[in-house]
Amino acid sequence: MKENERLAWFNVPVNEAGEKEMEYMDYLDNSSPNIQEFSFPYRYNRFLLHLYFDFNKEFNIIIDDCENERLKKEDVPKALAMAIAFKENANDDETKEAASKLIEILSFAKEHNSLVEFWF
């Protein structure tokens, strides 16, 4: 699969049942009404590498291609603020577009007081 066809996935449970389901979710069939699934072109990750590095450092996580990672719900508001600042400082349209998509995901998670799973 070409990079421009590949997607990066993000899962946000919308309630406590969704959080429990994510512990045992079969990623080949994740059509639960308790989990909101987001995606964007995988190539966007290239534009977000510096932001991911900052998330890793700030929240003691590792967002990379090797494994899934979860951003705790208590860290989502700060991650959202960091993503907004990142977008405001971006110098090109593709980085701004990628940041906008991530901001959409983090905003949804914040509204639902929920975590975000990065699944690449």
C-alpha atoms as a printed R data frame, in Angstrom:
    type eleno elety resid chain resno       x      y      z
1   ATOM     1    CA   MET     A     1   0.000  0.000  0.000
2   ATOM     2    CA   LYS     A     2   1.305  3.418 -0.917
3   ATOM     3    CA   GLU     A     3   1.792  6.016  1.813
4   ATOM     4    CA   ASN     A     4  -0.850  8.293  0.277
5   ATOM     5    CA   GLU     A     5  -3.408  5.458  0.523
6   ATOM     6    CA   ARG     A     6  -2.535  4.323  4.041
7   ATOM     7    CA   LEU     A     7  -4.505  5.760  6.954
8   ATOM     8    CA   ALA     A     8  -3.603  6.617 10.520
9   ATOM     9    CA   TRP     A     9  -6.384  5.656 12.933
10  ATOM    10    CA   PHE     A    10  -7.474  7.220 16.183
11  ATOM    11    CA   ASN     A    11 -10.030  5.781 18.571
12  ATOM    12    CA   VAL     A    12 -11.884  7.788 21.200
13  ATOM    13    CA   PRO     A    13 -14.306  6.039 23.545
14  ATOM    14    CA   VAL     A    14 -17.418  8.153 24.010
15  ATOM    15    CA   ASN     A    15 -18.359  6.637 27.365
16  ATOM    16    CA   GLU     A    16 -17.172  4.242 30.071
17  ATOM    17    CA   ALA     A    17 -18.491  1.247 28.124
18  ATOM    18    CA   GLY     A    18 -16.309  2.304 25.207
19  ATOM    19    CA   GLU     A    19 -13.234  2.467 27.441
20  ATOM    20    CA   LYS     A    20 -13.905 -1.094 28.621
21  ATOM    21    CA   GLU     A    21 -14.510 -2.294 25.062
22  ATOM    22    CA   MET     A    22 -11.214 -0.824 23.887
23  ATOM    23    CA   GLU     A    23  -9.374 -3.141 26.246
24  ATOM    24    CA   TYR     A    24 -10.640 -6.131 24.248
25  ATOM    25    CA   MET     A    25 -11.477 -4.607 20.893
26  ATOM    26    CA   ASP     A    26 -10.846 -6.592 17.734
27  ATOM    27    CA   TYR     A    27  -9.279 -3.982 15.465
28  ATOM    28    CA   LEU     A    28 -10.557 -5.740 12.376
29  ATOM    29    CA   ASP     A    29 -14.161 -5.084 13.457
30  ATOM    30    CA   ASN     A    30 -14.374 -2.042 15.674
31  ATOM    31    CA   SER     A    31 -17.840 -0.796 14.859
32  ATOM    32    CA   SER     A    32 -18.905 -0.183 18.446
33  ATOM    33    CA   PRO     A    33 -21.307  2.717 19.000
34  ATOM    34    CA   ASN     A    34 -19.297  3.423 22.172
35  ATOM    35    CA   ILE     A    35 -16.100  4.243 20.281
36  ATOM    36    CA   GLN     A    36 -15.647  7.035 17.747
37  ATOM    37    CA   GLU     A    37 -13.109  6.185 15.095
38  ATOM    38    CA   PHE     A    38 -11.178  8.897 13.259
39  ATOM    39    CA   SER     A    39  -8.637  8.607 10.471
40  ATOM    40    CA   PHE     A    40  -6.506 10.789  8.296
41  ATOM    41    CA   PRO     A    41  -3.914 10.139  5.601
42  ATOM    42    CA   TYR     A    42  -0.895  8.453  7.117
43  ATOM    43    CA   ARG     A    43   1.383 11.001  5.423
44  ATOM    44    CA   TYR     A    44   0.055 13.644  7.851
45  ATOM    45    CA   ASN     A    45   2.107 11.985 10.587
46  ATOM    46    CA   ARG     A    46   5.240 13.227  8.840
47  ATOM    47    CA   PHE     A    47   4.098 16.815  9.421
48  ATOM    48    CA   LEU     A    48   3.230 16.114 13.058
49  ATOM    49    CA   LEU     A    49   6.493 14.420 14.109
50  ATOM    50    CA   HIS     A    50   7.694 17.371 16.196
51  ATOM    51    CA   LEU     A    51   4.341 17.592 17.954
52  ATOM    52    CA   TYR     A    52   4.359 13.842 18.615
53  ATOM    53    CA   PHE     A    53   7.856 14.189 20.045
54  ATOM    54    CA   ASP     A    54   6.589 16.921 22.369
55  ATOM    55    CA   PHE     A    55   3.640 14.709 23.401
56  ATOM    56    CA   ASN     A    56   6.022 11.844 24.114
57  ATOM    57    CA   LYS     A    57   8.216 14.032 26.281
58  ATOM    58    CA   GLU     A    58   5.379 15.815 28.095
59  ATOM    59    CA   PHE     A    59   3.151 12.791 28.739
60  ATOM    60    CA   ASN     A    60   5.755 10.024 29.028
61  ATOM    61    CA   ILE     A    61   4.354  8.063 26.095
62  ATOM    62    CA   ILE     A    62   5.790  6.819 22.812
63  ATOM    63    CA   ILE     A    63   3.844  7.693 19.678
64  ATOM    64    CA   ASP     A    64   5.503  5.822 16.820
65  ATOM    65    CA   ASP     A    65   4.871  3.198 14.145
66  ATOM    66    CA   CYS     A    66   5.869  0.257 16.325
67  ATOM    67    CA   GLU     A    67   2.865  0.031 18.620
68  ATOM    68    CA   ASN     A    68  -0.398  1.670 19.568
69  ATOM    69    CA   GLU     A    69  -0.280  4.388 22.177
70  ATOM    70    CA   ARG     A    70  -2.914  5.969 24.377
71  ATOM    71    CA   LEU     A    71  -3.036  9.540 25.531
72  ATOM    72    CA   LYS     A    72  -4.748  9.592 28.929
73  ATOM    73    CA   LYS     A    73  -7.939 11.596 29.235
74  ATOM    74    CA   GLU     A    74  -6.397 13.863 31.869
75  ATOM    75    CA   ASP     A    75  -3.665 14.773 29.349
76  ATOM    76    CA   VAL     A    76  -6.012 15.564 26.459
77  ATOM    77    CA   PRO     A    77  -6.662 19.252 27.358
78  ATOM    78    CA   LYS     A    78  -2.940 20.039 27.491
79  ATOM    79    CA   ALA     A    79  -2.291 18.039 24.306
80  ATOM    80    CA   LEU     A    80  -5.062 20.025 22.607
81  ATOM    81    CA   ALA     A    81  -3.477 23.322 23.676
82  ATOM    82    CA   MET     A    82  -0.108 22.083 22.408
83  ATOM    83    CA   ALA     A    83  -1.647 21.078 19.047
84  ATOM    84    CA   ILE     A    84  -3.321 24.479 18.669
85  ATOM    85    CA   ALA     A    85  -0.025 26.264 19.386
86  ATOM    86    CA   PHE     A    86   1.757 23.929 16.956
87  ATOM    87    CA   LYS     A    87  -0.732 24.814 14.213
88  ATOM    88    CA   GLU     A    88  -0.410 28.544 14.921
89  ATOM    89    CA   ASN     A    89   3.370 28.269 14.490
90  ATOM    90    CA   ALA     A    90   3.207 26.096 11.363
91  ATOM    91    CA   ASN     A    91   4.738 27.583  8.222
92  ATOM    92    CA   ASP     A    92   3.039 25.513  5.548
93  ATOM    93    CA   ASP     A    93  -0.487 24.492  4.589
94  ATOM    94    CA   GLU     A    94   0.064 20.734  4.851
95  ATOM    95    CA   THR     A    95   1.286 21.000  8.435
96  ATOM    96    CA   LYS     A    96  -1.658 23.247  9.282
97  ATOM    97    CA   GLU     A    97  -4.071 20.787  7.666
98  ATOM    98    CA   ALA     A    98  -2.570 17.839  9.556
99  ATOM    99    CA   ALA     A    99  -2.671 19.778 12.818
100 ATOM   100    CA   SER     A   100  -6.296 20.749 12.178
101 ATOM   101    CA   LYS     A   101  -7.283 17.101 11.835
102 ATOM   102    CA   LEU     A   102  -5.494 16.198 15.068
103 ATOM   103    CA   ILE     A   103  -7.112 19.185 16.810
104 ATOM   104    CA   GLU     A   104 -10.516 17.868 15.690
105 ATOM   105    CA   ILE     A   105  -9.758 14.491 17.289
106 ATOM   106    CA   LEU     A   106  -8.398 15.967 20.515
107 ATOM   107    CA   SER     A   107 -11.342 18.377 20.759
108 ATOM   108    CA   PHE     A   108 -13.777 15.484 20.452
109 ATOM   109    CA   ALA     A   109 -11.910 13.589 23.174
110 ATOM   110    CA   LYS     A   110 -11.929 16.645 25.437
111 ATOM   111    CA   GLU     A   111 -15.675 17.129 24.921
112 ATOM   112    CA   HIS     A   112 -16.230 13.513 25.969
113 ATOM   113    CA   ASN     A   113 -13.657 13.571 28.793
114 ATOM   114    CA   SER     A   114 -11.967 10.666 27.079
115 ATOM   115    CA   LEU     A   115  -8.621  9.251 26.052
116 ATOM   116    CA   VAL     A   116  -7.231  9.072 22.517
117 ATOM   117    CA   GLU     A   117  -5.663  5.969 21.060
118 ATOM   118    CA   PHE     A   118  -3.104  6.505 18.288
119 ATOM   119    CA   TRP     A   119  -3.199  3.429 16.054
120 ATOM   120    CA   PHE     A   120  -0.812  3.535 13.103
